[in-house]
Amino acid sequence: MSDKDNELVSSRRAFLGGAVAAGAGALTTGAAKAQTADPLITEIQPWAQGFGDGVDAVRYGLPTEHEGDVIRRNVEWLTADTVSSINFTPIHALDGTITPQGCAFERHHSGAIDLKKDDYRLMINGLVDTPLVFSYADLERFPRENHVYFCECAANTGMEWAGAQLNGAQFTHGMIHNMEYTGVPLRTLLEEAGLDTTGDLSGKWVFVEGADASSNGRSIPMEKALDDVLVAFKANGEALRKEHGYPVRLVVPGWEGNMWVKWIRRIEVMDGPVESREETSKYTDTLEDGTSRKWTWEMDAKSVVTSPSPQAPIKHGTGPLVITGLAWSGRGAITRVDVSKDGGKNWETARLAKPGEKMALTRFYLDTDWDGSEMMLQSRAMDDTGYVQPTKTQLREVRGLNSIYHNNCIQTWLVRSNGEAENVEVS
Ligand SMILES: Nc1nc2c(c(=O)[nH]1)N[C@H]1C(S)=C(S)[C@@H](COP(=O)(O)O)O[C@H]1N2
Ligand SMILES: [Mo]
């Protein structure tokens, strides 16, 4: 390269650097052309001048260190200690719909326990002909199924009732994960224990509990137990991680995360619900007049823009912008997601990455052109029951301000001209 060329290269680089700092991107004005003077294109880089890492026996591969900020985070003031606590899925940093287990939020009432497959037992007792105890190996001999489902903690978005609170989609909406589960239908195991599933089962329930100290006992009506509940031992193709219930957890599609009992040890068929702690003083919705709703099992349709968002600001300036987020419904499949840039006055229909699947996350995209003006970004989900995600005002009209759980209101991000975003509330 001549001196003159060098000069050109450096001034071009300075220009590009300056442009990025000023927030005015060059994407629409022929970025590809500009890159011909980029040393990353014109010079042979170190990684092309030698070998990469060889293959070896690896216990489990880890993500590249360049993605070091993808972290499940907790909010310290939220809980008194870490054994009865929660951390959040970094949804702002993920795309697609499947949550890698290592990124999936954890919610424990008495910490994640270490339970070996050899020490694992699952008891089915109560109103069955033959009470049974299954080992892990026994479970593997029943016909199994694969299904993708989301698991959302009833407390997801719970901190936002009174006003905009936490600055990041991870913290406002990250008590959710979506995995492909492999397991045996609970129906199969109940039938194995002699439950007559053709007989009259009205008024019958199962009470499910885990092997951890909290046991997290929950009552599930028989209709649901026989419908689509899975006794699962794999997620996303691999064994469940310890924090998600290794070796076996319950999967209760579309219903609040608390019912997805981890390290499941006992399933009792009963004449009625137990009305345990987890379904009375916790996970119930307190209304305006101080009374509480008895059961809220299904997670209503909900969505959130994951990017841009407070932890995923726009860094490229004006021009093409991909707005993306997640939508889901515990009652069925997502059929449509609308996005508003002006706090809900006007709506554009987003593109679904693929048709919505029942009780699983749906990824949406709005491929747009940003002129650099401030946006009040919102998303609004609709499901195949015709349900439309409510505004915060609509939800408060019905539920008041005393609620914690089951907040599925429309979320607003204020995106400033410099690309930074903030959690706000529109009245
Ligand atoms: N045994 C047991 N199961 C449990 C819990 C628990 O503390 N112990 N927490 C419940 C709650 S409140 C939620 S939201 C989900 C969270 O599942 P995850 O930790 O895999 O995200 O597990 C549920 N199952
Ligand atoms: Mo939960």
Short mmCIF file of C-alpha atoms and ligand atoms in Angstrom, two decimals:
data_model
loop_
_atom_site.label_atom_id
_atom_site.label_comp_id
_atom_site.label_asym_id
_atom_site.label_seq_id
_atom_site.Cartn_x
_atom_site.Cartn_y
_atom_site.Cartn_z
CA MET A 1 0.00 0.00 0.00
CA SER A 2 1.24 3.48 -0.79
CA ASP A 3 1.41 6.19 1.84
CA LYS A 4 -1.52 7.84 0.18
CA ASP A 5 -3.61 4.65 0.46
CA ASN A 6 -2.65 4.38 4.09
CA GLU A 7 -3.80 7.89 4.69
CA LEU A 8 -7.09 7.11 3.02
CA VAL A 9 -7.54 4.00 5.12
CA SER A 10 -6.89 5.78 8.38
CA SER A 11 -9.10 8.74 7.57
CA ARG A 12 -11.86 6.35 6.50
CA ARG A 13 -11.50 4.49 9.77
CA ALA A 14 -11.58 7.71 11.72
CA PHE A 15 -14.72 8.68 9.89
CA LEU A 16 -16.40 5.37 10.62
CA GLY A 17 -15.34 5.51 14.26
CA GLY A 18 -16.66 9.03 14.59
CA ALA A 19 -19.90 8.14 12.91
CA VAL A 20 -20.54 5.28 15.31
CA ALA A 21 -19.77 7.45 18.33
CA ALA A 22 -22.18 10.09 17.03
CA GLY A 23 -24.85 7.44 16.62
CA ALA A 24 -25.21 7.89 12.87
CA GLY A 25 -24.73 4.47 11.28
CA ALA A 26 -23.64 3.90 7.71
CA LEU A 27 -25.68 0.79 7.03
CA THR A 28 -27.94 2.28 4.37
CA THR A 29 -25.08 4.12 2.67
CA GLY A 30 -23.04 1.20 1.39
CA ALA A 31 -21.27 -0.20 4.42
CA ALA A 32 -20.13 -3.20 2.40
CA LYS A 33 -18.21 -0.95 0.01
CA ALA A 34 -16.54 1.00 2.80
CA GLN A 35 -15.18 -2.22 4.25
CA THR A 36 -12.82 -2.82 1.29
CA ALA A 37 -10.40 -0.50 3.09
CA ASP A 38 -10.82 -2.34 6.37
CA PRO A 39 -7.65 -4.15 7.55
CA LEU A 40 -9.91 -6.96 8.75
CA ILE A 41 -10.60 -7.51 5.04
CA THR A 42 -7.30 -6.48 3.43
CA GLU A 43 -4.81 -8.04 5.85
CA ILE A 44 -4.27 -11.69 6.79
CA GLN A 45 -5.28 -11.91 10.43
CA PRO A 46 -3.48 -13.90 13.17
CA TRP A 47 -6.26 -16.50 13.33
CA ALA A 48 -5.68 -17.35 9.68
CA GLN A 49 -1.91 -17.74 10.10
CA GLY A 50 -1.87 -20.83 12.29
CA PHE A 51 -4.06 -23.59 13.66
CA GLY A 52 -7.11 -23.27 15.85
CA ASP A 53 -7.69 -25.53 18.85
CA GLY A 54 -7.61 -29.23 18.19
CA VAL A 55 -10.37 -31.59 19.20
CA ASP A 56 -10.11 -33.41 22.50
CA ALA A 57 -12.34 -35.26 24.93
CA VAL A 58 -14.38 -32.50 26.49
CA ARG A 59 -16.74 -33.06 29.40
CA TYR A 60 -19.04 -30.23 28.36
CA GLY A 61 -18.29 -27.42 25.95
CA LEU A 62 -18.58 -23.90 27.26
CA PRO A 63 -19.63 -20.78 25.35
CA THR A 64 -16.91 -18.56 23.93
CA GLU A 65 -15.42 -16.07 26.40
CA HIS A 66 -16.52 -13.27 24.06
CA GLU A 67 -20.07 -13.84 25.26
CA GLY A 68 -19.01 -13.37 28.87
CA ASP A 69 -21.81 -10.93 29.69
CA VAL A 70 -24.57 -13.48 29.12
CA ILE A 71 -25.25 -14.10 32.78
CA ARG A 72 -28.19 -15.30 34.84
CA ARG A 73 -28.42 -12.45 37.33
CA ASN A 74 -30.24 -12.05 40.61
CA VAL A 75 -31.67 -8.92 42.17
CA GLU A 76 -30.11 -8.77 45.62
CA TRP A 77 -32.82 -6.84 47.46
CA LEU A 78 -35.55 -9.16 46.22
CA THR A 79 -34.99 -12.03 48.65
CA ALA A 80 -33.32 -12.39 52.05
CA ASP A 81 -30.95 -15.16 50.96
CA THR A 82 -29.94 -17.13 47.88
CA VAL A 83 -31.38 -20.56 48.77
CA SER A 84 -34.95 -19.27 48.62
CA SER A 85 -34.45 -17.02 45.68
CA ILE A 86 -34.46 -16.54 41.95
CA ASN A 87 -32.14 -15.54 39.15
CA PHE A 88 -33.24 -14.39 35.72
CA THR A 89 -32.84 -15.63 32.15
CA PRO A 90 -30.78 -13.12 30.09
CA ILE A 91 -33.57 -12.89 27.48
CA HIS A 92 -32.12 -9.61 26.16
CA ALA A 93 -29.06 -11.51 24.93
CA LEU A 94 -30.76 -14.57 23.40
CA ASP A 95 -32.55 -15.11 20.10
CA GLY A 96 -34.75 -17.85 18.70
CA THR A 97 -36.93 -19.54 21.30
CA ILE A 98 -35.02 -22.38 22.99
CA THR A 99 -33.40 -21.41 26.28
CA PRO A 100 -30.08 -23.17 26.87
CA GLN A 101 -30.33 -24.79 30.32
CA GLY A 102 -27.27 -22.90 31.52
CA CYS A 103 -29.10 -19.62 30.79
CA ALA A 104 -32.50 -20.64 32.18
CA PHE A 105 -33.73 -18.87 35.31
CA GLU A 106 -33.65 -20.82 38.57
CA ARG A 107 -36.22 -20.60 41.32
CA HIS A 108 -35.64 -22.57 44.50
CA HIS A 109 -37.46 -22.53 47.83
CA SER A 110 -34.68 -24.33 49.69
CA GLY A 111 -31.77 -24.45 47.26
CA ALA A 112 -30.86 -26.77 44.37
CA ILE A 113 -30.24 -30.28 45.70
CA ASP A 114 -27.76 -32.85 44.48
CA LEU A 115 -29.64 -36.09 43.76
CA LYS A 116 -28.05 -39.05 41.93
CA LYS A 117 -30.02 -41.18 39.49
CA ASP A 118 -29.23 -44.24 41.62
CA ASP A 119 -30.77 -42.56 44.67
CA TYR A 120 -33.83 -41.42 42.77
CA ARG A 121 -37.28 -42.85 43.54
CA LEU A 122 -40.74 -41.73 42.43
CA MET A 123 -43.74 -42.95 44.44
CA ILE A 124 -47.31 -43.02 43.18
CA ASN A 125 -49.76 -43.66 46.00
CA GLY A 126 -53.20 -42.72 47.35
CA LEU A 127 -56.36 -43.65 45.46
CA VAL A 128 -54.72 -46.12 43.07
CA ASP A 129 -55.03 -49.91 42.89
CA THR A 130 -51.32 -50.57 43.28
CA PRO A 131 -49.08 -48.00 44.92
CA LEU A 132 -45.79 -48.07 43.01
CA VAL A 133 -42.23 -46.85 43.42
CA PHE A 134 -40.26 -46.21 40.23
CA SER A 135 -36.49 -45.99 39.94
CA TYR A 136 -34.92 -43.78 37.27
CA ALA A 137 -34.23 -46.88 35.17
CA ASP A 138 -37.91 -47.88 35.44
CA LEU A 139 -39.00 -44.51 34.02
CA GLU A 140 -36.74 -44.98 31.02
CA ARG A 141 -38.68 -48.13 30.01
CA PHE A 142 -42.00 -46.35 29.39
CA PRO A 143 -42.79 -44.86 25.97
CA ARG A 144 -41.60 -41.27 26.02
CA GLU A 145 -42.50 -38.07 24.20
CA ASN A 146 -40.80 -34.81 23.21
CA HIS A 147 -42.48 -31.42 23.60
CA VAL A 148 -41.34 -27.79 23.70
CA TYR A 149 -42.95 -25.76 26.48
CA PHE A 150 -42.31 -22.51 28.31
CA CYS A 151 -42.09 -22.42 32.10
CA GLU A 152 -42.95 -19.04 33.59
CA CYS A 153 -42.85 -18.25 37.29
CA ALA A 154 -46.12 -16.68 38.43
CA ALA A 155 -43.98 -13.88 39.90
CA ASN A 156 -42.53 -12.90 36.51
CA THR A 157 -43.07 -9.13 36.07
CA GLY A 158 -44.47 -9.12 39.63
CA MET A 159 -42.26 -6.24 40.73
CA GLU A 160 -43.83 -3.96 38.10
CA TRP A 161 -47.37 -3.73 39.53
CA ALA A 162 -47.02 -0.37 41.24
CA GLY A 163 -44.85 1.26 38.59
CA ALA A 164 -41.83 0.78 36.33
CA GLN A 165 -39.27 -0.82 38.59
CA LEU A 166 -36.43 -2.86 37.10
CA ASN A 167 -34.33 -1.67 34.20
CA GLY A 168 -33.99 -4.61 31.85
CA ALA A 169 -36.08 -7.25 30.08
CA GLN A 170 -34.01 -9.84 31.95
CA PHE A 171 -35.33 -8.54 35.27
CA THR A 172 -38.89 -7.61 34.26
CA HIS A 173 -39.55 -10.71 32.13
CA GLY A 174 -36.69 -13.17 32.70
CA MET A 175 -38.49 -15.61 35.00
CA ILE A 176 -39.22 -17.70 31.93
CA HIS A 177 -37.52 -20.43 29.96
CA ASN A 178 -38.49 -22.59 27.02
CA MET A 179 -37.10 -26.06 26.49
CA GLU A 180 -37.69 -29.26 24.60
CA TYR A 181 -38.57 -31.85 27.22
CA THR A 182 -38.28 -35.60 26.96
CA GLY A 183 -40.42 -37.55 29.37
CA VAL A 184 -43.18 -40.00 30.12
CA PRO A 185 -46.79 -38.76 30.24
CA LEU A 186 -48.03 -38.72 33.83
CA ARG A 187 -51.14 -40.50 32.52
CA THR A 188 -49.02 -43.55 31.62
CA LEU A 189 -47.60 -43.82 35.15
CA LEU A 190 -51.00 -43.31 36.80
CA GLU A 191 -52.45 -46.06 34.60
CA GLU A 192 -49.52 -48.30 35.54
CA ALA A 193 -50.54 -47.81 39.17
CA GLY A 194 -54.02 -48.99 38.26
CA LEU A 195 -55.89 -45.71 38.01
CA ASP A 196 -58.94 -46.35 35.85
CA THR A 197 -58.70 -43.38 33.50
CA THR A 198 -61.93 -44.41 31.77
CA GLY A 199 -63.91 -44.25 35.03
CA ASP A 200 -65.43 -41.20 36.75
CA LEU A 201 -62.51 -39.14 37.98
CA SER A 202 -64.43 -35.95 38.72
CA GLY A 203 -63.28 -34.37 41.98
CA LYS A 204 -60.01 -36.29 41.88
CA TRP A 205 -56.67 -34.52 42.18
CA VAL A 206 -53.00 -35.39 42.37
CA PHE A 207 -50.72 -33.88 44.99
CA VAL A 208 -47.14 -33.64 43.76
CA GLU A 209 -44.06 -32.98 45.86
CA GLY A 210 -40.31 -32.70 45.40
CA ALA A 211 -37.39 -34.32 47.24
CA ASP A 212 -35.93 -31.00 48.43
CA ALA A 213 -36.54 -29.73 51.98
CA SER A 214 -39.22 -27.29 50.76
CA SER A 215 -41.01 -30.12 48.89
CA ASN A 216 -42.94 -27.40 47.02
CA GLY A 217 -46.15 -29.46 47.24
CA ARG A 218 -48.91 -28.60 44.78
CA SER A 219 -52.36 -29.96 43.94
CA ILE A 220 -53.23 -30.51 40.28
CA PRO A 221 -56.76 -31.36 39.09
CA MET A 222 -56.95 -34.83 37.53
CA GLU A 223 -58.14 -33.50 34.18
CA LYS A 224 -54.84 -31.64 33.71
CA ALA A 225 -52.78 -34.50 35.17
CA LEU A 226 -54.18 -36.84 32.50
CA ASP A 227 -54.03 -34.31 29.69
CA ASP A 228 -50.47 -33.18 28.97
CA VAL A 229 -48.38 -33.32 32.16
CA LEU A 230 -44.98 -34.93 31.64
CA VAL A 231 -42.61 -36.63 34.04
CA ALA A 232 -39.48 -35.32 32.31
CA PHE A 233 -35.85 -36.30 32.54
CA LYS A 234 -34.22 -34.56 29.59
CA ALA A 235 -34.31 -30.95 28.44
CA ASN A 236 -32.94 -29.73 25.11
CA GLY A 237 -31.57 -33.22 24.51
CA GLU A 238 -29.40 -33.40 27.62
CA ALA A 239 -30.02 -34.50 31.18
CA LEU A 240 -31.83 -31.92 33.28
CA ARG A 241 -29.36 -29.64 35.00
CA LYS A 242 -29.25 -29.94 38.77
CA GLU A 243 -30.92 -26.54 39.17
CA HIS A 244 -33.84 -27.59 36.96
CA GLY A 245 -34.62 -30.75 38.92
CA TYR A 246 -32.09 -33.45 38.00
CA PRO A 247 -32.81 -36.23 37.52
CA VAL A 248 -36.60 -35.83 37.09
CA ARG A 249 -39.07 -32.92 37.16
CA LEU A 250 -42.72 -32.38 36.42
CA VAL A 251 -43.69 -30.38 33.32
CA VAL A 252 -47.14 -28.79 33.54
CA PRO A 253 -47.64 -27.08 30.14
CA GLY A 254 -49.00 -23.54 30.19
CA TRP A 255 -49.47 -23.50 33.96
CA GLU A 256 -47.57 -21.41 36.51
CA GLY A 257 -43.97 -22.46 37.10
CA ASN A 258 -44.54 -23.28 40.76
CA MET A 259 -46.47 -26.42 39.72
CA TRP A 260 -43.49 -27.72 37.73
CA VAL A 261 -42.17 -29.66 40.73
CA LYS A 262 -38.44 -30.40 40.52
CA TRP A 263 -36.72 -33.51 41.90
CA ILE A 264 -40.25 -34.98 41.96
CA ARG A 265 -40.52 -37.76 44.55
CA ARG A 266 -44.23 -38.43 45.17
CA ILE A 267 -47.55 -38.20 43.36
CA GLU A 268 -50.60 -38.94 45.48
CA VAL A 269 -54.06 -39.40 43.98
CA MET A 270 -56.55 -37.67 46.28
CA ASP A 271 -60.20 -36.74 46.68
CA GLY A 272 -59.49 -33.02 46.71
CA PRO A 273 -56.76 -30.42 46.75
CA VAL A 274 -54.38 -30.19 49.71
CA GLU A 275 -54.42 -26.36 49.77
CA SER A 276 -50.74 -26.28 50.64
CA ARG A 277 -48.71 -23.16 51.40
CA GLU A 278 -47.70 -22.77 47.75
CA GLU A 279 -51.32 -22.59 46.62
CA THR A 280 -52.83 -20.48 49.41
CA SER A 281 -50.59 -17.88 51.00
CA LYS A 282 -48.32 -17.88 47.94
CA TYR A 283 -49.02 -17.77 44.20
CA THR A 284 -52.57 -16.47 44.70
CA ASP A 285 -53.70 -13.07 43.49
CA THR A 286 -54.81 -10.49 46.03
CA LEU A 287 -57.49 -8.24 44.57
CA GLU A 288 -58.35 -4.60 45.22
CA ASP A 289 -60.82 -5.47 48.03
CA GLY A 290 -58.27 -7.61 49.88
CA THR A 291 -59.76 -10.98 48.90
CA SER A 292 -57.69 -13.44 46.91
CA ARG A 293 -58.45 -15.51 43.86
CA LYS A 294 -58.39 -19.18 44.67
CA TRP A 295 -56.52 -20.67 41.74
CA THR A 296 -54.72 -19.06 38.83
CA TRP A 297 -53.06 -21.88 37.00
CA GLU A 298 -52.91 -20.83 33.36
CA MET A 299 -50.41 -18.17 32.36
CA ASP A 300 -52.26 -15.66 30.20
CA ALA A 301 -50.87 -14.40 26.89
CA LYS A 302 -47.93 -12.07 27.28
CA SER A 303 -45.03 -10.63 25.30
CA VAL A 304 -42.00 -8.39 25.64
CA VAL A 305 -39.57 -6.66 23.31
CA THR A 306 -36.15 -8.11 24.15
CA SER A 307 -34.18 -5.85 21.80
CA PRO A 308 -33.90 -2.92 21.81
CA SER A 309 -34.32 -2.83 25.58
CA PRO A 310 -32.39 -1.31 28.51
CA GLN A 311 -29.68 -4.01 28.41
CA ALA A 312 -29.71 -4.16 24.60
CA PRO A 313 -29.55 -0.55 23.40
CA ILE A 314 -29.35 0.41 19.72
CA LYS A 315 -25.65 0.90 18.94
CA HIS A 316 -25.75 1.26 15.17
CA GLY A 317 -27.51 4.54 14.64
CA THR A 318 -30.31 5.22 12.20
CA GLY A 319 -31.44 3.02 9.33
CA PRO A 320 -32.40 -0.65 9.35
CA LEU A 321 -33.35 -1.82 12.84
CA VAL A 322 -34.50 -5.25 13.92
CA ILE A 323 -36.98 -5.02 16.76
CA THR A 324 -37.47 -8.44 18.33
CA GLY A 325 -39.10 -10.12 21.27
CA LEU A 326 -40.91 -13.10 22.72
CA ALA A 327 -44.60 -13.93 23.05
CA TRP A 328 -46.35 -16.82 24.75
CA SER A 329 -49.67 -18.03 26.08
CA GLY A 330 -50.51 -20.74 28.60
CA ARG A 331 -53.89 -21.16 26.94
CA GLY A 332 -52.73 -22.03 23.46
CA ALA A 333 -50.65 -20.77 20.56
CA ILE A 334 -49.67 -17.19 19.72
CA THR A 335 -51.42 -16.09 16.54
CA ARG A 336 -50.27 -12.49 16.26
CA VAL A 337 -48.00 -9.92 17.87
CA ASP A 338 -48.30 -6.19 17.28
CA VAL A 339 -45.57 -3.67 17.99
CA SER A 340 -46.11 0.00 18.80
CA LYS A 341 -43.41 2.67 18.61
CA ASP A 342 -45.56 5.39 20.18
CA GLY A 343 -46.77 3.91 23.45
CA GLY A 344 -49.80 2.10 22.05
CA LYS A 345 -51.37 4.70 19.75
CA ASN A 346 -50.41 3.00 16.48
CA TRP A 347 -49.62 -0.67 15.96
CA GLU A 348 -47.73 -2.63 13.30
CA THR A 349 -48.10 -6.40 13.00
CA ALA A 350 -44.81 -8.17 13.65
CA ARG A 351 -43.47 -11.16 11.73
CA LEU A 352 -43.54 -14.44 13.64
CA ALA A 353 -40.35 -16.43 13.10
CA LYS A 354 -42.59 -19.48 12.74
CA PRO A 355 -46.24 -20.17 13.47
CA GLY A 356 -46.98 -20.06 17.19
CA GLU A 357 -46.84 -23.40 19.00
CA LYS A 358 -49.06 -24.29 21.93
CA MET A 359 -47.70 -23.25 25.31
CA ALA A 360 -44.26 -22.49 23.87
CA LEU A 361 -42.36 -19.27 23.25
CA THR A 362 -42.84 -17.56 19.90
CA ARG A 363 -40.17 -15.24 18.49
CA PHE A 364 -41.34 -12.11 16.70
CA TYR A 365 -39.50 -9.58 14.56
CA LEU A 366 -40.38 -6.13 13.29
CA ASP A 367 -37.86 -5.28 10.57
CA THR A 368 -38.01 -1.53 10.49
CA ASP A 369 -36.20 1.64 9.55
CA TRP A 370 -35.30 3.94 12.44
CA ASP A 371 -35.05 7.68 11.85
CA GLY A 372 -33.44 8.27 15.22
CA SER A 373 -36.50 9.69 16.90
CA GLU A 374 -37.55 8.64 20.38
CA MET A 375 -39.74 5.53 20.59
CA MET A 376 -42.13 4.20 23.22
CA LEU A 377 -41.78 0.55 22.29
CA GLN A 378 -44.49 -1.91 23.20
CA SER A 379 -45.59 -5.36 22.09
CA ARG A 380 -49.03 -6.92 22.35
CA ALA A 381 -49.68 -10.65 22.02
CA MET A 382 -52.79 -12.45 20.85
CA ASP A 383 -53.50 -16.18 21.18
CA ASP A 384 -55.75 -18.67 19.43
CA THR A 385 -58.48 -18.28 22.07
CA GLY A 386 -58.90 -14.68 20.87
CA TYR A 387 -57.34 -13.27 24.05
CA VAL A 388 -55.43 -9.98 23.69
CA GLN A 389 -52.65 -9.02 26.12
CA PRO A 390 -53.99 -6.18 28.33
CA THR A 391 -52.49 -2.78 29.10
CA LYS A 392 -51.28 -2.10 32.62
CA THR A 393 -54.30 0.16 33.18
CA GLN A 394 -56.74 -2.58 32.07
CA LEU A 395 -55.09 -5.12 34.35
CA ARG A 396 -55.14 -2.74 37.34
CA GLU A 397 -58.85 -2.06 36.80
CA VAL A 398 -59.53 -5.73 37.50
CA ARG A 399 -56.74 -6.58 39.91
CA GLY A 400 -55.89 -3.35 41.74
CA LEU A 401 -52.38 -2.64 43.00
CA ASN A 402 -51.96 -5.28 45.71
CA SER A 403 -51.06 -8.09 43.35
CA ILE A 404 -47.66 -9.66 42.90
CA TYR A 405 -48.26 -12.66 40.69
CA HIS A 406 -49.64 -13.13 37.17
CA ASN A 407 -48.78 -9.72 35.74
CA ASN A 408 -49.08 -10.10 31.96
CA CYS A 409 -49.49 -6.43 31.07
CA ILE A 410 -47.99 -4.68 28.04
CA GLN A 411 -44.43 -3.48 28.74
CA THR A 412 -43.06 -0.12 27.56
CA TRP A 413 -39.44 0.74 26.77
CA LEU A 414 -38.56 4.35 26.13
CA VAL A 415 -35.86 4.28 23.44
CA ARG A 416 -33.99 7.58 23.24
CA SER A 417 -32.40 9.14 20.17
CA ASN A 418 -28.98 7.95 21.34
CA GLY A 419 -30.28 4.36 21.26
CA GLU A 420 -30.44 3.86 25.02
CA ALA A 421 -33.60 2.36 26.46
CA GLU A 422 -35.37 2.66 29.78
CA ASN A 423 -38.26 0.94 31.57
CA VAL A 424 -41.18 3.39 31.68
CA GLU A 425 -44.92 3.30 32.17
CA VAL A 426 -47.44 5.04 29.93
CA SER A 427 -50.60 6.22 31.60
N1 LIG B 1 -39.08 -29.19 44.38
C1 LIG B 1 -39.21 -27.93 43.98
N2 LIG B 1 -39.84 -27.67 42.81
C2 LIG B 1 -39.99 -26.41 42.37
C3 LIG B 1 -39.51 -25.31 43.13
C4 LIG B 1 -38.82 -25.60 44.34
O1 LIG B 1 -38.34 -24.71 45.05
N3 LIG B 1 -38.69 -26.92 44.73
N4 LIG B 1 -39.74 -24.03 42.66
C5 LIG B 1 -40.89 -23.87 41.76
C6 LIG B 1 -41.03 -22.57 41.12
S1 LIG B 1 -41.74 -21.34 42.07
C7 LIG B 1 -40.75 -22.35 39.80
S2 LIG B 1 -41.07 -20.88 39.07
C8 LIG B 1 -40.11 -23.41 38.97
C9 LIG B 1 -38.81 -22.91 38.43
O2 LIG B 1 -38.14 -23.89 37.69
P1 LIG B 1 -36.61 -23.66 37.30
O3 LIG B 1 -35.83 -23.45 38.57
O4 LIG B 1 -36.21 -24.83 36.51
O5 LIG B 1 -36.57 -22.40 36.48
O6 LIG B 1 -39.87 -24.59 39.72
C10 LIG B 1 -40.88 -24.92 40.66
N5 LIG B 1 -40.62 -26.22 41.19
MO MO B 2 -42.28 -19.60 40.72
#
